[in-house]
Coordinates of C-alpha atoms in Angstrom, one line a residue:
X1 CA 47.2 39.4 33.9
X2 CA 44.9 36.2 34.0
X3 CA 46.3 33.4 31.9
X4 CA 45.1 30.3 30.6
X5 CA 47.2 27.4 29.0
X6 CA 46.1 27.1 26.1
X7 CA 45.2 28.5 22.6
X8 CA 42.5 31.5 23.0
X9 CA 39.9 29.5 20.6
X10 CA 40.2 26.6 23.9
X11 CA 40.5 28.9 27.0
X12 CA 37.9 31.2 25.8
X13 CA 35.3 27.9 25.7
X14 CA 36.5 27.2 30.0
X15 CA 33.4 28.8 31.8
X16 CA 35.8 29.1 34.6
X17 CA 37.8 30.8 32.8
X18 CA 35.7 33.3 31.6
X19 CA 33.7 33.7 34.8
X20 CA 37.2 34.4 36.8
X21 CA 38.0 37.2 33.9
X22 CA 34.5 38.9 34.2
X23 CA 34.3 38.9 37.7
X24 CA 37.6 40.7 37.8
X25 CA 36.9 43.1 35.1
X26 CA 33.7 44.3 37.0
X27 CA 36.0 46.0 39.5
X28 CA 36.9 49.5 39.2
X29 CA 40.0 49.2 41.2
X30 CA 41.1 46.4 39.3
X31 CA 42.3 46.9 35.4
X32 CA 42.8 43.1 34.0
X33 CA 44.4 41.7 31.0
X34 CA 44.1 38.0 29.1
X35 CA 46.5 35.7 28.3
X36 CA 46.7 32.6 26.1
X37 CA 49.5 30.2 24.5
X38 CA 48.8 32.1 21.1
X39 CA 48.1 35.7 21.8
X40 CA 46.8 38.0 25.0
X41 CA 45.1 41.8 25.4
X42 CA 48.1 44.1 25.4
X43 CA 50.2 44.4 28.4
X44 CA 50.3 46.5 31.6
X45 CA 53.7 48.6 32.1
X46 CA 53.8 46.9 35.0
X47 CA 51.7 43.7 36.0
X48 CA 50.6 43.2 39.9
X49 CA 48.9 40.3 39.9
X50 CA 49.3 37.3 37.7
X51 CA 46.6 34.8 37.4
X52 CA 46.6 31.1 36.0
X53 CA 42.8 28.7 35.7
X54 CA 43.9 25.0 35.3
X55 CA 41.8 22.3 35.3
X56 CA 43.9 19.4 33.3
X57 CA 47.0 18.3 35.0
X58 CA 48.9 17.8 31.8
X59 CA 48.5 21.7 31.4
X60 CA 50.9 22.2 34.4
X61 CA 54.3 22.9 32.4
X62 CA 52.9 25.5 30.1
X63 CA 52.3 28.0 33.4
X64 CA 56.2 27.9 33.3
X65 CA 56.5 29.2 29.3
X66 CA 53.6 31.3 30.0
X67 CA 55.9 32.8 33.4
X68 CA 58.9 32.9 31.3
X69 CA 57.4 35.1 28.7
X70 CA 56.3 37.7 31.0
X71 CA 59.9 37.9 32.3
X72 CA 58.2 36.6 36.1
X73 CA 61.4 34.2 38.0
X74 CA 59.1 31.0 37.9
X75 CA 60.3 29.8 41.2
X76 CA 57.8 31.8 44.2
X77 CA 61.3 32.1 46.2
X78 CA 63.3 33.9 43.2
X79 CA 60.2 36.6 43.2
X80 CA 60.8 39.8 45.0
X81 CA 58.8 42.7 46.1
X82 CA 58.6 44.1 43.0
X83 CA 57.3 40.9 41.1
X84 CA 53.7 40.3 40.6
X85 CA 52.1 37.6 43.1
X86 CA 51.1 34.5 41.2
X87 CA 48.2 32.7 41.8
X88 CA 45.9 29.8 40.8
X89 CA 42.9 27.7 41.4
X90 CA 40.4 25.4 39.5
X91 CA 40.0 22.0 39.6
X92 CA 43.5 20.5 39.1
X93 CA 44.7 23.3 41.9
X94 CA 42.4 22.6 44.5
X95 CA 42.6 18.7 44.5
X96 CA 46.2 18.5 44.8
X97 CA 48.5 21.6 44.2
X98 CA 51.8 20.4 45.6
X99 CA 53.7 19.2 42.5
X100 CA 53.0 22.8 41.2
X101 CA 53.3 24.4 44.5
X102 CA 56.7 25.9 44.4
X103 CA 55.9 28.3 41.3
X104 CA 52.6 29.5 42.7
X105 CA 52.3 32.2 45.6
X106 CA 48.8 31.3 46.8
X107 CA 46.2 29.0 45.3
X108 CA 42.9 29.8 45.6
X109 CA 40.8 26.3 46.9
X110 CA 37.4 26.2 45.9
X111 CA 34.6 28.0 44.1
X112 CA 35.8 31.5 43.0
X113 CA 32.5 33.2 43.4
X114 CA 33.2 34.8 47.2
X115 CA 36.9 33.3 47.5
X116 CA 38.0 35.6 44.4
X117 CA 36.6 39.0 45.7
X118 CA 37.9 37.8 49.2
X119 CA 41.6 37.7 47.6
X120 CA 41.7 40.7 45.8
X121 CA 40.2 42.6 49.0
X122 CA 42.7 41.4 51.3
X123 CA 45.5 42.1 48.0
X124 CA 44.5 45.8 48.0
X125 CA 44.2 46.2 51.7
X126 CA 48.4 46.0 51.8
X127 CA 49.0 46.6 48.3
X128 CA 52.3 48.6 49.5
X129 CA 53.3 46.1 52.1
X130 CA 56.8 43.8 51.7
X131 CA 56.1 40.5 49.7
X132 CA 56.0 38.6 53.0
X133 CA 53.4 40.4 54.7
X134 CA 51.3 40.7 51.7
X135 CA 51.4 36.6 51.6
X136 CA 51.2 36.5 55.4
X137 CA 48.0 38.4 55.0
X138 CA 46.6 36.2 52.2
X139 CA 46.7 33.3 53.9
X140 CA 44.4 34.4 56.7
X141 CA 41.6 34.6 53.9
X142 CA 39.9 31.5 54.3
X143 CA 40.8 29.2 51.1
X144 CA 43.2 30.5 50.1
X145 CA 46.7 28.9 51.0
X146 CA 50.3 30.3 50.4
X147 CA 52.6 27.6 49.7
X148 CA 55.8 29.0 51.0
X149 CA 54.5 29.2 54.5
X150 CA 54.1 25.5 55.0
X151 CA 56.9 22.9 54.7
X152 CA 56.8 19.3 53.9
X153 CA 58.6 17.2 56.7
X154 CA 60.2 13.9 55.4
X155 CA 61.2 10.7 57.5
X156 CA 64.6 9.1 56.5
X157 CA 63.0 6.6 54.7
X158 CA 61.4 9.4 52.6
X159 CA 57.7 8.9 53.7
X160 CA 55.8 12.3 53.7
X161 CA 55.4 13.0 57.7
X162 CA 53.2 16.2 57.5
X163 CA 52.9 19.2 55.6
X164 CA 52.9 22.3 58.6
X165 CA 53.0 26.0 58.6
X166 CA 56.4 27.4 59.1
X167 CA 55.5 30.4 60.9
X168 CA 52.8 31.0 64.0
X169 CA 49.6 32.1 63.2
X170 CA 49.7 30.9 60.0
X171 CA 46.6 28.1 60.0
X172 CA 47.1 24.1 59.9
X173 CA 44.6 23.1 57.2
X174 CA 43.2 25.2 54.6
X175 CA 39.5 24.4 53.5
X176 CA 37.9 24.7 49.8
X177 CA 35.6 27.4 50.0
X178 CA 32.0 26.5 48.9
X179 CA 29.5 29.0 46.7
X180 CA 25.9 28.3 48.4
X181 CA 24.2 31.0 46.3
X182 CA 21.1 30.6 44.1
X183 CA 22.7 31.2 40.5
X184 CA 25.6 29.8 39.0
X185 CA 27.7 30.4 36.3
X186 CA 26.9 31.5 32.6
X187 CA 28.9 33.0 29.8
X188 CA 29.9 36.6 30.0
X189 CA 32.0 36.0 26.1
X190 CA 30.1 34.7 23.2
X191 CA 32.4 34.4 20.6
X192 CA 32.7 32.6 17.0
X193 CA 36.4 32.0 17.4
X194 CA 35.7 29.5 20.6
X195 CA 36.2 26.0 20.1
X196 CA 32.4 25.7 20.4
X197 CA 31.4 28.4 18.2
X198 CA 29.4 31.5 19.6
X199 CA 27.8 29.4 22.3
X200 CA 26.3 30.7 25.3
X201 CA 27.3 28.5 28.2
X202 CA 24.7 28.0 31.6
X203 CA 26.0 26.3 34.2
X204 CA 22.6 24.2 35.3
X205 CA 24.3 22.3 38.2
X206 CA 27.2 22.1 40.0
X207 CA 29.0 18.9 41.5
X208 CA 26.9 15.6 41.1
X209 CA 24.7 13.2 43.8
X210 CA 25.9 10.3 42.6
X211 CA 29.7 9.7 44.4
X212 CA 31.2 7.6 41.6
X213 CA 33.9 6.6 43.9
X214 CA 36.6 7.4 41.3
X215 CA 35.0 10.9 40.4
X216 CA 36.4 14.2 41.5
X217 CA 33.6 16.0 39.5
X218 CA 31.1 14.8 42.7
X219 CA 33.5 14.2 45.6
X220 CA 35.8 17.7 45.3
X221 CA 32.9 19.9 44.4
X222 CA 30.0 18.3 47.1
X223 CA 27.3 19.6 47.8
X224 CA 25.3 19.3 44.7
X225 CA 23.8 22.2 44.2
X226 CA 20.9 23.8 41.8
X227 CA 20.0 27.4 40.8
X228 CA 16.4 27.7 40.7
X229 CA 14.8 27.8 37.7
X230 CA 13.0 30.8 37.4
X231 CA 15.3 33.0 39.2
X232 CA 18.3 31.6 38.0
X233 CA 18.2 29.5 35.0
X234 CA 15.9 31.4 32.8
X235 CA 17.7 34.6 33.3
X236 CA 20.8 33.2 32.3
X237 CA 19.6 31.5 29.4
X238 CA 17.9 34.6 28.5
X239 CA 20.7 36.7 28.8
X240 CA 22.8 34.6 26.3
X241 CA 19.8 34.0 23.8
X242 CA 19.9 37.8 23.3
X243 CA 23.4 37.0 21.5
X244 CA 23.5 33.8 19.7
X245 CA 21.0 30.8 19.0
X246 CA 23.5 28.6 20.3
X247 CA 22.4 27.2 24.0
X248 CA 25.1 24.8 26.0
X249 CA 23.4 22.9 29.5
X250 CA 26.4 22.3 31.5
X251 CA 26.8 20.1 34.4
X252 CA 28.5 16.5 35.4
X253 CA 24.5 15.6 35.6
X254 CA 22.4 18.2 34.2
X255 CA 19.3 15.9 33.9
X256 CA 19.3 15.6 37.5
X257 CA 18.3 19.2 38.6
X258 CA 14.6 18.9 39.7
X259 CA 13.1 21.3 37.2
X260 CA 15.3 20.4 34.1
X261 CA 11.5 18.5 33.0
X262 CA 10.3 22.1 33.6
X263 CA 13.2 23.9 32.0
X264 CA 12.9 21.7 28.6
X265 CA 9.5 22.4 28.5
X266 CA 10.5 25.9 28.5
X267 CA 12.9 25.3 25.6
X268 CA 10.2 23.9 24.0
X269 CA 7.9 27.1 22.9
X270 CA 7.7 27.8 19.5
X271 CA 9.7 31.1 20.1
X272 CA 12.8 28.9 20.5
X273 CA 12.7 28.0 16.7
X274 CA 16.1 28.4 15.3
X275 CA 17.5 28.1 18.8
X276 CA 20.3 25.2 18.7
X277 CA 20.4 23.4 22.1
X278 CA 23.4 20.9 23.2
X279 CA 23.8 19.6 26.8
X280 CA 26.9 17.8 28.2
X281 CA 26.8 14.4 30.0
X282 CA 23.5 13.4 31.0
X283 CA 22.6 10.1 33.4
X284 CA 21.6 7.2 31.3
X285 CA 18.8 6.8 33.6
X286 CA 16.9 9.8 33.6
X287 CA 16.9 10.0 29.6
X288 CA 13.2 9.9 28.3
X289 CA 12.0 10.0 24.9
X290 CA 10.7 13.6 25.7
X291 CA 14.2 14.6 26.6
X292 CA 15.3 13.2 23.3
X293 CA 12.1 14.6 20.7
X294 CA 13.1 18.1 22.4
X295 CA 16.3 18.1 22.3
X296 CA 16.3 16.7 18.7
X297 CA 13.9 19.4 17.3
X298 CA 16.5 21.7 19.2
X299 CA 19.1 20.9 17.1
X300 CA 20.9 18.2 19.1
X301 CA 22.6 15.2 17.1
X302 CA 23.5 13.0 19.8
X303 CA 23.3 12.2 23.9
X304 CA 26.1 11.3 26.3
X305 CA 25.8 9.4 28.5
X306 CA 28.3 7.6 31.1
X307 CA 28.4 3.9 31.6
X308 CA 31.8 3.7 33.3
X309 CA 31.5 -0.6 32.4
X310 CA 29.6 -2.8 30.5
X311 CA 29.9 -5.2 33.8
X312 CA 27.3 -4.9 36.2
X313 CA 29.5 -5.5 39.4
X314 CA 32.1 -3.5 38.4
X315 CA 29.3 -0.4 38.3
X316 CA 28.6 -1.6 41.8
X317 CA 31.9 -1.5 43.0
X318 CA 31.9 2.0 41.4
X319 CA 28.7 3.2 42.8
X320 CA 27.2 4.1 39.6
X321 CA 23.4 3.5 39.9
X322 CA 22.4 1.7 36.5
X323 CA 20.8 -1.2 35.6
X324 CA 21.7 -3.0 32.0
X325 CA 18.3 -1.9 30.9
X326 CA 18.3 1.4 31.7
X327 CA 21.1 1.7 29.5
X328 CA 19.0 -0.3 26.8
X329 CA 16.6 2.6 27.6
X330 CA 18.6 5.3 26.7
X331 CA 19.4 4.0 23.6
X332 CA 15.9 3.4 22.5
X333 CA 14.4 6.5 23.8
X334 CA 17.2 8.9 22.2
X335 CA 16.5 6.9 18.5
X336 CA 12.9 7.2 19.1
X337 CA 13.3 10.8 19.9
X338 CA 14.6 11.9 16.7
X339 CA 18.6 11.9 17.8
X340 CA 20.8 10.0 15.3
X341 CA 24.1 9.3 17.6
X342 CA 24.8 8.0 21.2
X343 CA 28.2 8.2 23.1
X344 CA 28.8 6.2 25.8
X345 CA 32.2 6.6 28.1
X346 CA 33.2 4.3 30.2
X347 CA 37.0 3.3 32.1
X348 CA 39.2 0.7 31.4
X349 CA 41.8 -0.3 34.8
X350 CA 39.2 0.1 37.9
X351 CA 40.2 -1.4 41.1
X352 CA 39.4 -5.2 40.8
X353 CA 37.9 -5.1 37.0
X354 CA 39.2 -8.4 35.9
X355 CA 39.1 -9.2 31.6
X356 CA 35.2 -10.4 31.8
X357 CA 34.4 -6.7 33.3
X358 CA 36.1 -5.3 29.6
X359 CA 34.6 -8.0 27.9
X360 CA 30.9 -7.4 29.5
X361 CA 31.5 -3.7 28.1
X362 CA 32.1 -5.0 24.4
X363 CA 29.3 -7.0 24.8
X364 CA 27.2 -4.4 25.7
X365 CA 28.0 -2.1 22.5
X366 CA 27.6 -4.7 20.2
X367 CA 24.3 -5.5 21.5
X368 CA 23.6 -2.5 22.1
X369 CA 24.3 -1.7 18.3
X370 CA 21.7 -5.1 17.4
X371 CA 19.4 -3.7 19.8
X372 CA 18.6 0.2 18.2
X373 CA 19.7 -0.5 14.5
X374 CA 20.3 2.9 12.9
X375 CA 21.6 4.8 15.7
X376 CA 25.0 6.0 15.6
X377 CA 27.5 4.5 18.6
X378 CA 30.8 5.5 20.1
X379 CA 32.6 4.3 23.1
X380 CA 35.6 7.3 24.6
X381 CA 37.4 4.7 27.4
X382 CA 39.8 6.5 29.6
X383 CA 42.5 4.6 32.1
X384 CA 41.3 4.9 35.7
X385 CA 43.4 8.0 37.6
X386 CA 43.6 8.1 41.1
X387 CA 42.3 12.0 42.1
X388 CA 43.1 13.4 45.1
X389 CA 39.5 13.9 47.9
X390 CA 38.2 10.8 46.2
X391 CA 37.6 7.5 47.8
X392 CA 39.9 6.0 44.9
X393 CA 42.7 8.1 46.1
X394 CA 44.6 5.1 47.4
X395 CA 44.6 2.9 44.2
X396 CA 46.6 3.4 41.4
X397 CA 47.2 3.1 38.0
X398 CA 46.7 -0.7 37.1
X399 CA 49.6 -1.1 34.0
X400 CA 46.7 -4.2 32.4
X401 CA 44.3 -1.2 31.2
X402 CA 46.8 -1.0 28.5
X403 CA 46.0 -4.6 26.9
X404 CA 42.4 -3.8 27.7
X405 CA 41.9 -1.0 25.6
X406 CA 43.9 -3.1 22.9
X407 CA 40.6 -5.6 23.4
X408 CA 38.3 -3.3 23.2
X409 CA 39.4 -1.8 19.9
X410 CA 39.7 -5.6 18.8
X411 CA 36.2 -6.6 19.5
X412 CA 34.5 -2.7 18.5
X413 CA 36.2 -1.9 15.3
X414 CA 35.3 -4.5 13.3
X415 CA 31.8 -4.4 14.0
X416 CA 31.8 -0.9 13.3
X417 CA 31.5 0.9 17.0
X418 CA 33.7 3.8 16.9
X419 CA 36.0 3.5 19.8
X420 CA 37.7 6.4 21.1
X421 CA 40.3 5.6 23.7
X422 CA 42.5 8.1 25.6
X423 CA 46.3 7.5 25.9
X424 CA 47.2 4.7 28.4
X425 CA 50.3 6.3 28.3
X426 CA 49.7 10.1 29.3
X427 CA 47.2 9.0 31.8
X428 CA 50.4 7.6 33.8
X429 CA 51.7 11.0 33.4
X430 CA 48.3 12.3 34.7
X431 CA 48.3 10.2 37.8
X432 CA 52.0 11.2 38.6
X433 CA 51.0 14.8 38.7
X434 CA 47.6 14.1 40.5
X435 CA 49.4 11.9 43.5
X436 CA 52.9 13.3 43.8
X437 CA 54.2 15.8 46.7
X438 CA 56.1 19.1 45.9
X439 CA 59.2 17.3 45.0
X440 CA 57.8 16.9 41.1
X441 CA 58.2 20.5 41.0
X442 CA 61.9 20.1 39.7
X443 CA 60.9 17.4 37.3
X444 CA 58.0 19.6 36.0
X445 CA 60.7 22.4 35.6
X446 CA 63.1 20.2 33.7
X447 CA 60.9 18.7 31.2
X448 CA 59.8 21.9 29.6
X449 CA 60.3 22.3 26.0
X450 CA 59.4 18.0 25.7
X451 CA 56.8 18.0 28.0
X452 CA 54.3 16.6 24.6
X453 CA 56.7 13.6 24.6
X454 CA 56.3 10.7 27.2
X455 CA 60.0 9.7 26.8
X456 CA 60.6 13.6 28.1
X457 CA 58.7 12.9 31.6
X458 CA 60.2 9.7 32.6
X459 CA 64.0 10.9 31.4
X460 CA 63.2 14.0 33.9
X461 CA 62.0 11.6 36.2
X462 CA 64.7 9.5 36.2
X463 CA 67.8 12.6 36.1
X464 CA 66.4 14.7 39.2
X465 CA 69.4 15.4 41.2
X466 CA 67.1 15.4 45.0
X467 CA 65.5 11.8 45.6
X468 CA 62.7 11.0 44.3
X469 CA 60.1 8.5 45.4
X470 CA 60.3 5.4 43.1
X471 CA 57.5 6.1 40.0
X472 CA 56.3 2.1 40.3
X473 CA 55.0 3.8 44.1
X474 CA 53.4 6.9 43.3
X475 CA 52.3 5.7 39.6
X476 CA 50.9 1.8 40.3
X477 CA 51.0 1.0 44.1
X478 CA 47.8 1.1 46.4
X479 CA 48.3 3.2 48.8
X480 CA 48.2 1.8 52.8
X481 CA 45.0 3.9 54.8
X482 CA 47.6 5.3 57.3
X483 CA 49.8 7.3 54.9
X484 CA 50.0 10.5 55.2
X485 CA 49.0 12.3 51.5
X486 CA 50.4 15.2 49.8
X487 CA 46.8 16.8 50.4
X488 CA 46.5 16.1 53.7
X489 CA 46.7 19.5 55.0
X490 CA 44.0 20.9 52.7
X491 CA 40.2 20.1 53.3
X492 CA 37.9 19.4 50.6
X493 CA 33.9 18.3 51.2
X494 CA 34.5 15.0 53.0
X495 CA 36.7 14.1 55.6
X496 CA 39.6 11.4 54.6
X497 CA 38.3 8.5 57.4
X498 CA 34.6 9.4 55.2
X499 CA 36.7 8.4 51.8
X500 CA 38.2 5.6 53.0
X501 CA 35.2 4.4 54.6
X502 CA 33.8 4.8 50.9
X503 CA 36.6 3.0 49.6
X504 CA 36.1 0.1 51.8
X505 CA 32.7 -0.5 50.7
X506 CA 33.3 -0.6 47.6
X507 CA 36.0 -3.2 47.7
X508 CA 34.7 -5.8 50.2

């Protein structure tokens, strides 16, 4: 059973998802069902293996309903032989999974391209073994790390000491496994019931070069890597075309593959009349008005783009490489292009940002808006979250990005720049689930059934029955370099003294 926690219209959109699903189903020894919050294929007589893809913390309660439902004990240590194993990955999993650590019995780290086949492999190789040795075995598959055979030593104070395997043989650190290959990902469901409607999804690159220092979209999924065109991008955007007229470029910097010039010119042929073409973020500084005439005559409304601040120190401080004019640029070139909108994202609560950083941002938009009369703007601010394998790691949640969205909607608004903020408030709750150890679990457990309410998650918070650490600590405090973090004992890209050497730089 592979699951996802959501609606099927939302989890049939996740590429992940989908990718996960069709590279099980491709197996003969492996017969696999879907699951969603609203309806699912119909159900084995009895279910091996139980799979979860999460990529938004928030999402992290609704494994437990989804458990529930399938009459699994949601605690790993309740499960007996007999029980299927549970497992995870994606993003949210492989950055931190200790809060949710208890419910899973192995989390998959890393790209699922060799770690997946790797899993089920070693799964079938003792398929008739006790429920210990089968774990016992998974965790000698590289990247892939069983939760109940490592243990989280405390000090009396309650510091984390270390997070250590239990048993021998079982290994220290775990790493994230890393897909090197020369294609990446592309839809295998086309559907009009997806939240983007019978689109055909190509992944064009995967992580980013640009080590925004808050961005576990570059840091977690280094190296940046490219298909090549020929071999790999125009096969999978051929595939798709076959199916629907409807083309999504995905990537956290699609612009920035080396032949994407190459690949729009491609788009460009008069055999791709009719063909609707939409690409996610792109950066503001390799927009040109080509990019903009093609994608227009493609279908294409609008551009994103991300400015992360209106201030230009504070993009220094956050390593994002962009001059003021290039963001003038962008503007201009996707108006002369033929687009009609542009939507700019940026963060509100970055380490140091003082009020003249927020106010440099509305600044921007409005003269921004002066500058390229006629084109459509929108702003989406998020709070800063601390992720987990990012140099930003040891900062936290700064409680003023609360007022400064409230200025940012007072200065926009009126001038008529849509604003879009996200919830100050449920970012909190992100950032508790992205820097807390495996005691949240309980919490998590608890506030089930009012996890849509932030009343519900510090109430849980506040009635565990074990000791928690105080929520001003792992919510708003910087962290000292020296402690010891719930990750610790799982490897991603870069190692930590490499982040904090990052994180120093970007603060002196």
């Amino acid at each position: 059973m592979l699951a996802f926690p959501s609606t099927y219209t939302v989890g049939i959109t996740s590429l992940g998802y989908q990718v996960v699903w069709a590279t099980l189903a491709q197996r003969a020894d492996v017969d696999v069902r879907r699951l969603f919050t609203d309806q699912g294929d119909p159900q084995h007589r009895h279910c091996d293996l139980f799979g979860l893809s999460l990529s938004w913390e928030l999402d992290g309660p609704v494994l437990l309903d989804l458990l529930e439902q399938q009459r699994i004990p949601i605690w790993a240590s309740e499960r007996g032989d007999n029980d299927p194993i549970v497992f995870g990955g994606g993003p949210v999993l492989t950055a931190n999974p200790e809060p949710l650590a208890p419910f899973f019995d192995a989390v998959l780290l890393g790209d699922g391209e060799l770690l997946l086949p790797a899993f089920i492999d070693a799964l079938q190789a003792c398929k008739t073994a006790p429920r210990h040795e089968r774990l016992r075995r998974l965790a000698a598959v590289p990247g892939v790390y069983v939760p109940s055979l490592y243990a989280p030593r405390y000090g009396e104070d309650g510091a984390l000491l270390a997070i250590e395997p239990i048993e021998a043989g079982i290994p220290e650190t775990v790493e994230k496994q890393t897909w090197r290959g020369n294609t990446l990902s592309h839809s295998t469901v086309i559907t009009p019931e997806a939240a983007w409607p019978s689109i055909h999804m190509v992944e064009v690159v995967r992580s980013c070069p640009e080590l925004c220092r808050f961005c576990l979209a570059s840091y977690l999924t280094l190296p940046f890597r490219t298909p090549s065109l020929d071999d790999g991008l125009i096969p999978a955007v051929e595939k798709g075309l076959g199916a629907t007229q409807r083309l999504g470029l995905l990537g956290a910097s699609v612009t920035q593959h080396p032949q994407f010039g190459d690949l729009l010119q491609w788009l460009d042929q008069d055999g791709f009349e009719g063909t609707r073409v939409s690409v996610s973020s792109v950066r503001a500084a390799t927009v040109t008005p080509e990019l903009g005439r093609i994608l227009a005559k493609r279908g294409s409304k609008s551009l994103t783009i991300a400015i992360e601040s209106g201030s230009e120190r504070m993009r220094e401080v956050v390593n994002k490489k962009l001059a003021t004019e290039e963001i003038y640029a962008a503007a201009r070139y996707a108006k002369e292009g033929g687009l009609s909108g542009l939507k700019l994202y940026g963060m509100a609560g970055l380490p140091s940002e003082g009020e003249d950083d927020i106010e440099a941002t509305a600044d921007l938009m409005l003269k921004l808006k002066k500058a390229t009369p006629g084109l459509r703007l929108s702003l989406g601010v998020s709070t800063f979250v601390p992720k987990a394998h990012t140099p930003f790691q040891w900062q936290g949640v700064r409680p003023e990005a609360e007022k400064r969205l409230k200025l940012l909607a007072k200065r926009l608004k009126p001038k008529g720049i849509e604003l879009r903020p996200e919830s100050y408030g449920w970012s909190v709750i992100q950032a508790l689930l992205s820097r807390s150890d495996r005691r949240l679990a309980p919490v998590i457990a608890a506030v089930r059934g009012r996890h849509d309410k932030l009343g519900g998650w510090k109430q849980a918070y506040r009635d565990a029955e074990t000791p928690l650490p105080p929520w001003e600590e792992v919510i708003h405090n910087a962290w000292d370099a020296d402690r010891v973090l719930p990750w610790e004992h799982l490897k991603g890209p870069l190692p930590k003294a490499t982040l904090r050497k990052h994180h120093d730089e970007a603060l002196a």
